[in-house]
mmCIF file of C-alpha atoms in Angstrom:
data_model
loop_
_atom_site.group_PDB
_atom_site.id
_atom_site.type_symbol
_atom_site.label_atom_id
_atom_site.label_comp_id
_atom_site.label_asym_id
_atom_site.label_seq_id
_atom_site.Cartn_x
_atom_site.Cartn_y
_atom_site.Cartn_z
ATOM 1 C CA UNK A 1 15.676 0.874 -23.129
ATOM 2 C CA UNK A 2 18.659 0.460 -25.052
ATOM 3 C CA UNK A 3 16.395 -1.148 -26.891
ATOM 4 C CA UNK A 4 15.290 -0.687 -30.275
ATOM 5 C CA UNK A 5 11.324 0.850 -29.164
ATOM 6 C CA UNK A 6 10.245 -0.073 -33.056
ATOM 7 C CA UNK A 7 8.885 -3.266 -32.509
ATOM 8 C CA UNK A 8 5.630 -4.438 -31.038
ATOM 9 C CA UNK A 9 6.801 -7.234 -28.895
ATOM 10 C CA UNK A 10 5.973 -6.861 -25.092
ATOM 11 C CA UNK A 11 8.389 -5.338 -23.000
ATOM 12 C CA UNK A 12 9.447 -5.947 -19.221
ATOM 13 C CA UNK A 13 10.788 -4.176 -16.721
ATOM 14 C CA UNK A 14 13.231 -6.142 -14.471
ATOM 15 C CA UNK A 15 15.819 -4.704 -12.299
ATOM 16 C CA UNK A 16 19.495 -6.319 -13.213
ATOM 17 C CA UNK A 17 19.188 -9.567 -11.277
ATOM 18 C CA UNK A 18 15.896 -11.042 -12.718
ATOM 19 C CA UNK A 19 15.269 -12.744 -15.577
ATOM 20 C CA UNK A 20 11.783 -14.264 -17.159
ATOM 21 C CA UNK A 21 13.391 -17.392 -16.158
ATOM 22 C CA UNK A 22 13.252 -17.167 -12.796
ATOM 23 C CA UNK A 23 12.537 -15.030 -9.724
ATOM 24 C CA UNK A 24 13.949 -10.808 -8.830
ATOM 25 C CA UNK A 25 16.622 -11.315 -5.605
ATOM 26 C CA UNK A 26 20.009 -11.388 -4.382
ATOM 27 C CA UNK A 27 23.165 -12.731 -6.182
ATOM 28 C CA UNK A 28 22.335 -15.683 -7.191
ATOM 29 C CA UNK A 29 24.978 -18.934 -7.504
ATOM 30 C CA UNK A 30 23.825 -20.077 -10.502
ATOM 31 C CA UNK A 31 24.038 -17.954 -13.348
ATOM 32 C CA UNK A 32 21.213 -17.617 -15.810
ATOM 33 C CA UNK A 33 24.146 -16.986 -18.719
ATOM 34 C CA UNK A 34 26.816 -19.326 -17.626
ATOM 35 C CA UNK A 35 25.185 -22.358 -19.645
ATOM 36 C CA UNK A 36 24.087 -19.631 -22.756
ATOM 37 C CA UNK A 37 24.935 -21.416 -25.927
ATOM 38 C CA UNK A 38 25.243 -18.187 -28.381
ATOM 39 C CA UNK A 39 23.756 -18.792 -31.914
ATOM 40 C CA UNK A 40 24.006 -15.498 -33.393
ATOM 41 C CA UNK A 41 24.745 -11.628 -32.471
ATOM 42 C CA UNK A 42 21.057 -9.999 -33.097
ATOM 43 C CA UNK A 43 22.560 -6.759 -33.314
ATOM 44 C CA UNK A 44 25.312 -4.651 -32.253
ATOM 45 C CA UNK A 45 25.263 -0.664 -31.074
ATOM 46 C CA UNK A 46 28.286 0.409 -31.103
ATOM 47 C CA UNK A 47 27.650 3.897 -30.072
ATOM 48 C CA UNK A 48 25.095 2.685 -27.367
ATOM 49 C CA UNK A 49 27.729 0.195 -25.875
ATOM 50 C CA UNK A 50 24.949 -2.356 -26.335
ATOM 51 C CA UNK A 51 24.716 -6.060 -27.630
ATOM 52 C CA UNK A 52 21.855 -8.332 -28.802
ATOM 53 C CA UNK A 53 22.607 -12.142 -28.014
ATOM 54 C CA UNK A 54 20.456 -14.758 -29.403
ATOM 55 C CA UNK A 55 20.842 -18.769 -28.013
ATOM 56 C CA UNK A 56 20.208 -21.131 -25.395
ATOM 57 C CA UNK A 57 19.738 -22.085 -21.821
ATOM 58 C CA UNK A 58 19.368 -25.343 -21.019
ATOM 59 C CA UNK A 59 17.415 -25.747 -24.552
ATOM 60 C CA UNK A 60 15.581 -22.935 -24.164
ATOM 61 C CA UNK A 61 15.753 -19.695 -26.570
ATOM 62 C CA UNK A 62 16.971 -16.845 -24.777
ATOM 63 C CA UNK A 63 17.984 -13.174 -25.563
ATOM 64 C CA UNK A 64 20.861 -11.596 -23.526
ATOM 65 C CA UNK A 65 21.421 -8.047 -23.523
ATOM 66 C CA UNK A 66 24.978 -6.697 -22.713
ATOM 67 C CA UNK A 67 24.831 -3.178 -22.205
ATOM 68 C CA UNK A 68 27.790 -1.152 -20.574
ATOM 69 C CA UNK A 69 26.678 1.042 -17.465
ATOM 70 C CA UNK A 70 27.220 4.732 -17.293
ATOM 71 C CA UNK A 71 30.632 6.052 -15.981
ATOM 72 C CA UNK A 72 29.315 7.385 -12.502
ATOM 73 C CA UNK A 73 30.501 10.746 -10.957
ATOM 74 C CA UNK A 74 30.453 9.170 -7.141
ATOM 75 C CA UNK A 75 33.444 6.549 -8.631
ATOM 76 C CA UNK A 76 35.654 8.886 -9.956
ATOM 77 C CA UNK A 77 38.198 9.078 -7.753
ATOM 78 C CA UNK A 78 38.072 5.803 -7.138
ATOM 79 C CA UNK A 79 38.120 5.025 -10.983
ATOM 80 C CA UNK A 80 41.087 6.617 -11.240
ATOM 81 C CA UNK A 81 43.251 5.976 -8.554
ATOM 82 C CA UNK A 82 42.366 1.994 -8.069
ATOM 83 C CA UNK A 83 42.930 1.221 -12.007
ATOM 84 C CA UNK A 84 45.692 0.106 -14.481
ATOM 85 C CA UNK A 85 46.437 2.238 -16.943
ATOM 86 C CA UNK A 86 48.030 0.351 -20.001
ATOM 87 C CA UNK A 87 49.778 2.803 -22.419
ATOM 88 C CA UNK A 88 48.324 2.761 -26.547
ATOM 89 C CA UNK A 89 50.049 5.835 -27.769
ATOM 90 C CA UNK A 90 51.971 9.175 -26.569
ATOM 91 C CA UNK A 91 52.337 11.848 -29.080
ATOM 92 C CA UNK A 92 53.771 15.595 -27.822
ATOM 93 C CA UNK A 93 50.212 16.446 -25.158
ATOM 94 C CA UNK A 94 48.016 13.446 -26.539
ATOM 95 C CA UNK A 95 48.230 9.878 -24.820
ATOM 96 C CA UNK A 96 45.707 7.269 -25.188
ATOM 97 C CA UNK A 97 45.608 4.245 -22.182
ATOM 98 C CA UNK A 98 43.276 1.459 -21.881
ATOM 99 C CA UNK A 99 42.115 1.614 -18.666
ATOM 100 C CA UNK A 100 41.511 -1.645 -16.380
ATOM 101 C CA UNK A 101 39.031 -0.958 -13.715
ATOM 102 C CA UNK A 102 38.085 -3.008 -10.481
ATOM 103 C CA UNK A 103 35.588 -5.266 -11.580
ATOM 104 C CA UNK A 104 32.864 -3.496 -9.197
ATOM 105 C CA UNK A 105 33.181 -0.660 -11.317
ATOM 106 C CA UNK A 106 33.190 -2.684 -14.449
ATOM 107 C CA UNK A 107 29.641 -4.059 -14.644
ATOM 108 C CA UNK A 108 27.581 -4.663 -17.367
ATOM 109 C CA UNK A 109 23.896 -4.596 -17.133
ATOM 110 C CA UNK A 110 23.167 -8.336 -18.074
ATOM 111 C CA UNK A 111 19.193 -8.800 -19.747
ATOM 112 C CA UNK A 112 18.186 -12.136 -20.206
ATOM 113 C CA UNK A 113 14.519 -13.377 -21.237
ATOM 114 C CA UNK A 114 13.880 -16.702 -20.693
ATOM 115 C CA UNK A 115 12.321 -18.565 -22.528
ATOM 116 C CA UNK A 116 12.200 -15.840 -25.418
ATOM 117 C CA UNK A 117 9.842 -16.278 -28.394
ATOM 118 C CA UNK A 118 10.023 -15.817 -31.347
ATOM 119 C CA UNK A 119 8.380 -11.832 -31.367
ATOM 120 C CA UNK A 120 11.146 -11.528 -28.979
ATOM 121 C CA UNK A 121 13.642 -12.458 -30.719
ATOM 122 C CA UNK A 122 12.568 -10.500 -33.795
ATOM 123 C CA UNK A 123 12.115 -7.356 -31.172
ATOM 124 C CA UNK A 124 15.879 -6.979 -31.007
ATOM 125 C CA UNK A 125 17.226 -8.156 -34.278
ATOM 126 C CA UNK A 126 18.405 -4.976 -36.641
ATOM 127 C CA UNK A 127 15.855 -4.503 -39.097
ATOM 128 C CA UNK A 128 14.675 -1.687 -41.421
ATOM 129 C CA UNK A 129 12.578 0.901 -40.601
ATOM 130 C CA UNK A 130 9.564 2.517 -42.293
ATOM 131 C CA UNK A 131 7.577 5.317 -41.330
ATOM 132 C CA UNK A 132 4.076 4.134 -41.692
ATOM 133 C CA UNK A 133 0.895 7.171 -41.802
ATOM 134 C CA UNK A 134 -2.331 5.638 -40.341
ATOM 135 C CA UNK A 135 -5.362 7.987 -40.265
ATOM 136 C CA UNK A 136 -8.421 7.757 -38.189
ATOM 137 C CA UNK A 137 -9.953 5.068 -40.222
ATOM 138 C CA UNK A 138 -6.583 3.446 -40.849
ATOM 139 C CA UNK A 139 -6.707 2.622 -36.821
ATOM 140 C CA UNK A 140 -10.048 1.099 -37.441
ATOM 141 C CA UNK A 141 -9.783 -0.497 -40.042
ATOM 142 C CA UNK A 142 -6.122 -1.877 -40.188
ATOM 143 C CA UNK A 143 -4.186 -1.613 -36.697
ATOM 144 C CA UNK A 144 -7.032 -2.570 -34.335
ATOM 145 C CA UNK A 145 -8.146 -5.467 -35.972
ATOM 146 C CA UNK A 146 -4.627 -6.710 -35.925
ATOM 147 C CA UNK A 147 -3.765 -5.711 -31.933
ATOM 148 C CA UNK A 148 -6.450 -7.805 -31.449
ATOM 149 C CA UNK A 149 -6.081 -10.534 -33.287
ATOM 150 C CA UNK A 150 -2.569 -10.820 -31.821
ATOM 151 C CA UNK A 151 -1.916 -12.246 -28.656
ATOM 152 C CA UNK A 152 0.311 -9.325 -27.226
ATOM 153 C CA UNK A 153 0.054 -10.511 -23.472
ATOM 154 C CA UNK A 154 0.024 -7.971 -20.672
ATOM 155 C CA UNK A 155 0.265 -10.180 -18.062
ATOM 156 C CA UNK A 156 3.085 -9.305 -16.675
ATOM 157 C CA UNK A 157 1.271 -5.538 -15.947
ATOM 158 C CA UNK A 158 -1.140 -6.766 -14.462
ATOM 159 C CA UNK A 159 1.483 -8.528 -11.941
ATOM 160 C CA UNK A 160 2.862 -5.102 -11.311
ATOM 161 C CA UNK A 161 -0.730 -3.445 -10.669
ATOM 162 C CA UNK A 162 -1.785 -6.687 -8.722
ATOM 163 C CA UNK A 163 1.543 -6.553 -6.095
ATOM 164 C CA UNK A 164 2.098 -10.009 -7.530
ATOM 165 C CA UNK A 165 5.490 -8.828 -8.997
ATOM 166 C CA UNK A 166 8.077 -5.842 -8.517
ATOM 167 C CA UNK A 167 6.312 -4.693 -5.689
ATOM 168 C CA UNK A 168 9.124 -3.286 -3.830
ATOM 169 C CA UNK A 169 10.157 -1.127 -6.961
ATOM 170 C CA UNK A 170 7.251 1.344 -6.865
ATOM 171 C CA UNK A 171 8.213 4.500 -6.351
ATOM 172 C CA UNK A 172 4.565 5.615 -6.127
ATOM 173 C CA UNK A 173 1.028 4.613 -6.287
ATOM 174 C CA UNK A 174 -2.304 6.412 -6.319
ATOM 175 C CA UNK A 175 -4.780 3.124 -6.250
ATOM 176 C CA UNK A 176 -8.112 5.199 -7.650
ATOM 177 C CA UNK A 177 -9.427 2.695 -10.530
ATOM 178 C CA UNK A 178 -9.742 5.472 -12.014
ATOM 179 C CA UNK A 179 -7.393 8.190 -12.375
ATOM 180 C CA UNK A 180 -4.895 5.831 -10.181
ATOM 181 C CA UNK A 181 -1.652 4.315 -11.250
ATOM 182 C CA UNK A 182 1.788 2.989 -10.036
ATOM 183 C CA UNK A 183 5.256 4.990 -10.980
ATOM 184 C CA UNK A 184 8.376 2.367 -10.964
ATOM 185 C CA UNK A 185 11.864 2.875 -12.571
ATOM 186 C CA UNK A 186 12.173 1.529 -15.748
ATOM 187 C CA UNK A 187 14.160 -1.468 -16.158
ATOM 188 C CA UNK A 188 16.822 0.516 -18.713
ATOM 189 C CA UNK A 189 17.505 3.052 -15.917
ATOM 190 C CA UNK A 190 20.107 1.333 -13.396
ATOM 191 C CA UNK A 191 19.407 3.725 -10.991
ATOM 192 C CA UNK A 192 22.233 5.131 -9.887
ATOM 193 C CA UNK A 193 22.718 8.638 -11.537
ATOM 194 C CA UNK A 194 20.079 10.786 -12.304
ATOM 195 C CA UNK A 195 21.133 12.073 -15.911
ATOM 196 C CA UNK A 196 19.726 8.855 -17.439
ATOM 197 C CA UNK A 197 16.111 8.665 -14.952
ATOM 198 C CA UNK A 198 13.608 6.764 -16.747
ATOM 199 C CA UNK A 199 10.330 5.717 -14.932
ATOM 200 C CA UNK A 200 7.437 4.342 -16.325
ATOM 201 C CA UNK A 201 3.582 5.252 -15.230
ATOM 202 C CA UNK A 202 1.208 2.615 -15.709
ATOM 203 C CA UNK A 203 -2.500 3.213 -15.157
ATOM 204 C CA UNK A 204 -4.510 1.040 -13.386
ATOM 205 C CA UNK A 205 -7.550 1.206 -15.732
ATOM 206 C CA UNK A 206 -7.337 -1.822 -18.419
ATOM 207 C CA UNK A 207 -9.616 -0.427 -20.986
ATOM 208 C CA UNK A 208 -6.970 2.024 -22.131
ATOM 209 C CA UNK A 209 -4.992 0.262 -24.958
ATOM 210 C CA UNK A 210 -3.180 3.634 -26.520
ATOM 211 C CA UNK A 211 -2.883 7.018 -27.285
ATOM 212 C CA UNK A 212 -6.144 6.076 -29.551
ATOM 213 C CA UNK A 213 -8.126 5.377 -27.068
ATOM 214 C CA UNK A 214 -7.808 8.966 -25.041
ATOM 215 C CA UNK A 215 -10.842 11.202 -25.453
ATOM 216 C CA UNK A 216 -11.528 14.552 -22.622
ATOM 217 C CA UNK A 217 -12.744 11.563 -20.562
ATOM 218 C CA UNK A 218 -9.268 10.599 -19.273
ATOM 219 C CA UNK A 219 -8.179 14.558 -18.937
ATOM 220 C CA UNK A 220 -8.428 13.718 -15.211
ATOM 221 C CA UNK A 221 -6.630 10.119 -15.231
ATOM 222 C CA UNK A 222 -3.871 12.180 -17.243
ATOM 223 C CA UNK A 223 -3.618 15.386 -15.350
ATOM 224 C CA UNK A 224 -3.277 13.457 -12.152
ATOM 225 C CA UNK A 225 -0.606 11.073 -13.553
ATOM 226 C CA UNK A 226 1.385 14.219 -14.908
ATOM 227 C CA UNK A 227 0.659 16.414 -11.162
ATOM 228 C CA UNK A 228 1.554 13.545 -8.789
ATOM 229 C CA UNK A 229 4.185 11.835 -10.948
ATOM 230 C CA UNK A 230 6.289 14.992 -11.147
ATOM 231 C CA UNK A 231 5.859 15.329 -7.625
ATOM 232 C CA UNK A 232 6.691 12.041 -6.913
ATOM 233 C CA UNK A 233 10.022 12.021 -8.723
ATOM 234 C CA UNK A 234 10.768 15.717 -6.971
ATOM 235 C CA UNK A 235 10.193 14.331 -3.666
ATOM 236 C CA UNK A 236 11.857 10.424 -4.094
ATOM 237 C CA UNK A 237 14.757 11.782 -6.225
ATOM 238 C CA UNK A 238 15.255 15.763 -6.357
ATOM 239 C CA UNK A 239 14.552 16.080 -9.901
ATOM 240 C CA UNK A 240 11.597 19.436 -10.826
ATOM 241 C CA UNK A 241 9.184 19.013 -13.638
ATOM 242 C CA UNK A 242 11.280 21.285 -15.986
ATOM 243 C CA UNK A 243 13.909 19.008 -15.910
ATOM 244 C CA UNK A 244 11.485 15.686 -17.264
ATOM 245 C CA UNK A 245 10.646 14.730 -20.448
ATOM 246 C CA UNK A 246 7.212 13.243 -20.260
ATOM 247 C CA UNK A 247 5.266 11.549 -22.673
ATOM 248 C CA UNK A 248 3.590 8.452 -24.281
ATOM 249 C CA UNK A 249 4.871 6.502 -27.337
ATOM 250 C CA UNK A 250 2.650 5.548 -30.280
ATOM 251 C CA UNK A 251 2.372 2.789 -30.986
ATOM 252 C CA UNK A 252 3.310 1.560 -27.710
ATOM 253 C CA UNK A 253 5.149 -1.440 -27.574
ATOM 254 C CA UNK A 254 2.622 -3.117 -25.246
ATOM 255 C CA UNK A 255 -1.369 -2.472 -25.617
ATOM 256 C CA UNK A 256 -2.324 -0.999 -21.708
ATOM 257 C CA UNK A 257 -1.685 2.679 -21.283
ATOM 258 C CA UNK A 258 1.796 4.115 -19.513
ATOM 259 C CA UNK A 259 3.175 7.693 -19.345
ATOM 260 C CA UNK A 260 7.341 7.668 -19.791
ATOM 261 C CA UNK A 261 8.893 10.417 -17.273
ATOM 262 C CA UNK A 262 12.945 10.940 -18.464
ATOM 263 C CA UNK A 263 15.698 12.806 -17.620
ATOM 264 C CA UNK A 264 15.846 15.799 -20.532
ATOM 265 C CA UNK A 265 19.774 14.584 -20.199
ATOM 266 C CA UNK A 266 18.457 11.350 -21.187
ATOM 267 C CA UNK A 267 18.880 10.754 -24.841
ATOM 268 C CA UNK A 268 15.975 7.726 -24.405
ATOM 269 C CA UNK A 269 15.044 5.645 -27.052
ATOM 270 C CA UNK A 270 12.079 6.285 -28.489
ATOM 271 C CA UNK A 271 11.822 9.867 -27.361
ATOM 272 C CA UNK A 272 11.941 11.197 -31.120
ATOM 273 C CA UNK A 273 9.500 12.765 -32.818
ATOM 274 C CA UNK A 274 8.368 9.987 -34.971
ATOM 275 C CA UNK A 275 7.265 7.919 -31.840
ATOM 276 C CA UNK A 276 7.209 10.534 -28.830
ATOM 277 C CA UNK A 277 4.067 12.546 -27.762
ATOM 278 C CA UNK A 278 4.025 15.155 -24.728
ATOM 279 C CA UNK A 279 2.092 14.451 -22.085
ATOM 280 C CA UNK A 280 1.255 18.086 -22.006
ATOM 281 C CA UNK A 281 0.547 18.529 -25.921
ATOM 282 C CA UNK A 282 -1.869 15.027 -25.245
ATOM 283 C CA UNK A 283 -3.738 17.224 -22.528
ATOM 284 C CA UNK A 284 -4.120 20.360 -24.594
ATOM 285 C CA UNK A 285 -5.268 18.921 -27.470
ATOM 286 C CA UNK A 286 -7.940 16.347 -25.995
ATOM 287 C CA UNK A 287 -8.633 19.893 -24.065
ATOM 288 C CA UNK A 288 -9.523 21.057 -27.565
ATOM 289 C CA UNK A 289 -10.933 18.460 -29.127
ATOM 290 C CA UNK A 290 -12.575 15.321 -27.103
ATOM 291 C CA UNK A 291 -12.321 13.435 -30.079
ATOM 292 C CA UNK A 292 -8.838 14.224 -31.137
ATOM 293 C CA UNK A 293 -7.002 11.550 -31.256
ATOM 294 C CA UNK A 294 -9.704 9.305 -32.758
ATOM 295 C CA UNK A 295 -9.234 11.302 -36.200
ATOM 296 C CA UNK A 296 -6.155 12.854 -36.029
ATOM 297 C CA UNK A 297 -3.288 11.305 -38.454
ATOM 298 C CA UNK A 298 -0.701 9.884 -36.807
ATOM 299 C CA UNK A 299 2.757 8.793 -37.784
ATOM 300 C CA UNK A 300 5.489 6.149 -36.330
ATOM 301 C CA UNK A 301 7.823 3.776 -37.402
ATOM 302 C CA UNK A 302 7.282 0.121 -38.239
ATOM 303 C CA UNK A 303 10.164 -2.605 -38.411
ATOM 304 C CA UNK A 304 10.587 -4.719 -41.638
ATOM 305 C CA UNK A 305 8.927 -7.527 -40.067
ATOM 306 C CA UNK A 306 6.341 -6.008 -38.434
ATOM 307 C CA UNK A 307 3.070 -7.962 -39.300
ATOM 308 C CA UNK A 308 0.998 -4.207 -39.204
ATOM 309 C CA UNK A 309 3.631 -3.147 -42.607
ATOM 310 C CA UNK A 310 2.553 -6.020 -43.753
ATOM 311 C CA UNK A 311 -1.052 -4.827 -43.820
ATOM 312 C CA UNK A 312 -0.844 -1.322 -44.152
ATOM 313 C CA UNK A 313 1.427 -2.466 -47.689
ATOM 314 C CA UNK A 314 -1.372 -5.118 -48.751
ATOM 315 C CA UNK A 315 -3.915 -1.736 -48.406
ATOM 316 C CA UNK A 316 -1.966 0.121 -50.427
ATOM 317 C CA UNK A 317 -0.769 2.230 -47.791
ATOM 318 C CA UNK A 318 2.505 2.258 -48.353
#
């Protein structure tokens, strides 16, 4: 989640059996993707093993995301010794096989949102990318006026912060309204090796939009998010602080603050530097300056048809 973090669209979490369609559970007997009509390939990552399905169910848009799952060190053995090995090409030392695994270590991590809309749709289709400047004023001016004249829906947090929804995948929670928040996997990690650990920390205070928006005033709501998630994640999986990559995106793709904690063996999208900030640079600098990121220039990248280009180009900011 791999999905491409340039667009503004919301985003879910959702472990590999639920779908906006219907509810998180067991195997289910009827398959949300055996009636998908496909209308066209949104995009294709070859490198990430991923693909970007746009069509139907039961005539209603949907997105499917096929993404292969990491080869896992428990399986190994049994990788090896339980497949068929079907012979490409022997030359002197070098052969090349393709290799037919049991099907219960051949998944693929199956997506679906249902019924997608059209900002959904646009999230995952390959686009260009621009790398879009926005000052102090630009964030008044420009990009606040549009987040909220956009109707970016956060619902689905407030599920997650309510119990209504994924209760049983929090990890942790500290329930102060004020420096409190809940620590769940993210819905890209699979969770089954640690090299790829992604976990998201949302805060329970809903008058935090974005990076923006932090001033000394949340030093406490972010030093206790970075203290107890790390702890959290040491005690629930084995994995210290210097082994985390922690940070917030800007822009966010959805408008209601969250800390990302990843594996530093994690190559996770969006962790660049055009998009990633360190939780720990965030604290110094508010530290420094209450009033930080209110002025400071900040950079990140904006899709093609991202309706923020669009006004940043009509101000002559690009």
């Amino acid at each position: 989640m791999a999905e491409n973090e340039n667009g503004s669209a919301t985003k879910r979490l959702k472990t590999d059996t639920e779908n906006e369609c219907g509810d998180s559970g067991e195997l289910s007997s009827e398959s949300p993707v055996s009636d998908f009509e496909i209308t066209r390939i949104l995009r294709d990552g070859a490198r990430e093993k991923t693909i970007f399905i746009h069509g139907k169910v039961k005539d209603q848009d949907a997105v499917v995301i096929l993404e292969k799952t990491p080869i896992r060190q428990d399986t190994l053995s049994e990788l090896l010794k339980s497949s068929h090995l079907k012979l490409e090409m022997k030359n002197d030392v070098y052969s090349t096989y393709q290799l037919q695994a049991p099907a219960h270590l051949n998944e693929i991590k199956t997506t679906v949102v249902c019924p997608a809309t059209e900002k959904h749709v646009k999230k995952y289709l390959h686009q260009e990318v621009f790398l879009v400047e926005e000052s102090g004023e630009d964030y008044r001016n420009l990009t606040l006026p549009y987040i909220n004249n956009q109707s970016f829906s956060v619902q689905w947090v407030h599920n997650i912060l309510e119990k209504k929804a994924e209760a049983d995948r929090v990890v942790f929670e500290d329930p102060d309204p004020d420096t409190g928040f809940v620590l769940l996997p993210d819905f890209k990690w699979d969770q089954k090796q640690l090299q790829d650990l992604y976990l998201l920390a949302i805060v329970h205070r809903r008058d935090v939009k974005s990076l923006r928006d932090l001033t000394s005033e949340h030093l406490p709501l972010l030093t206790n998010i970075r203290s107890k998630g790390e702890n959290a994640i040491r005690q629930q999986y084995g994995v210290p602080p210097s082994k985390l990559r922690v940070y917030l995106h800007y822009q966010p793709s959805y408008y209601h603050l969250h800390v990302h904690f990843t594996s530093l063996e994690y190559d996770a999208p969006g962790c660049g530097v055009e998009r990633a900030h360190l939780l720990s640079d965030v604290i110094q600098n508010l530290q420094a300056d209450s009033s930080y990121y209110h002025n400071r220039s900040l950079a990140f990248p904006l899709r093609a048809d991202d309706g923020l280009l669009a006004m940043f180009k009509k101000a002559g900011k690009l």
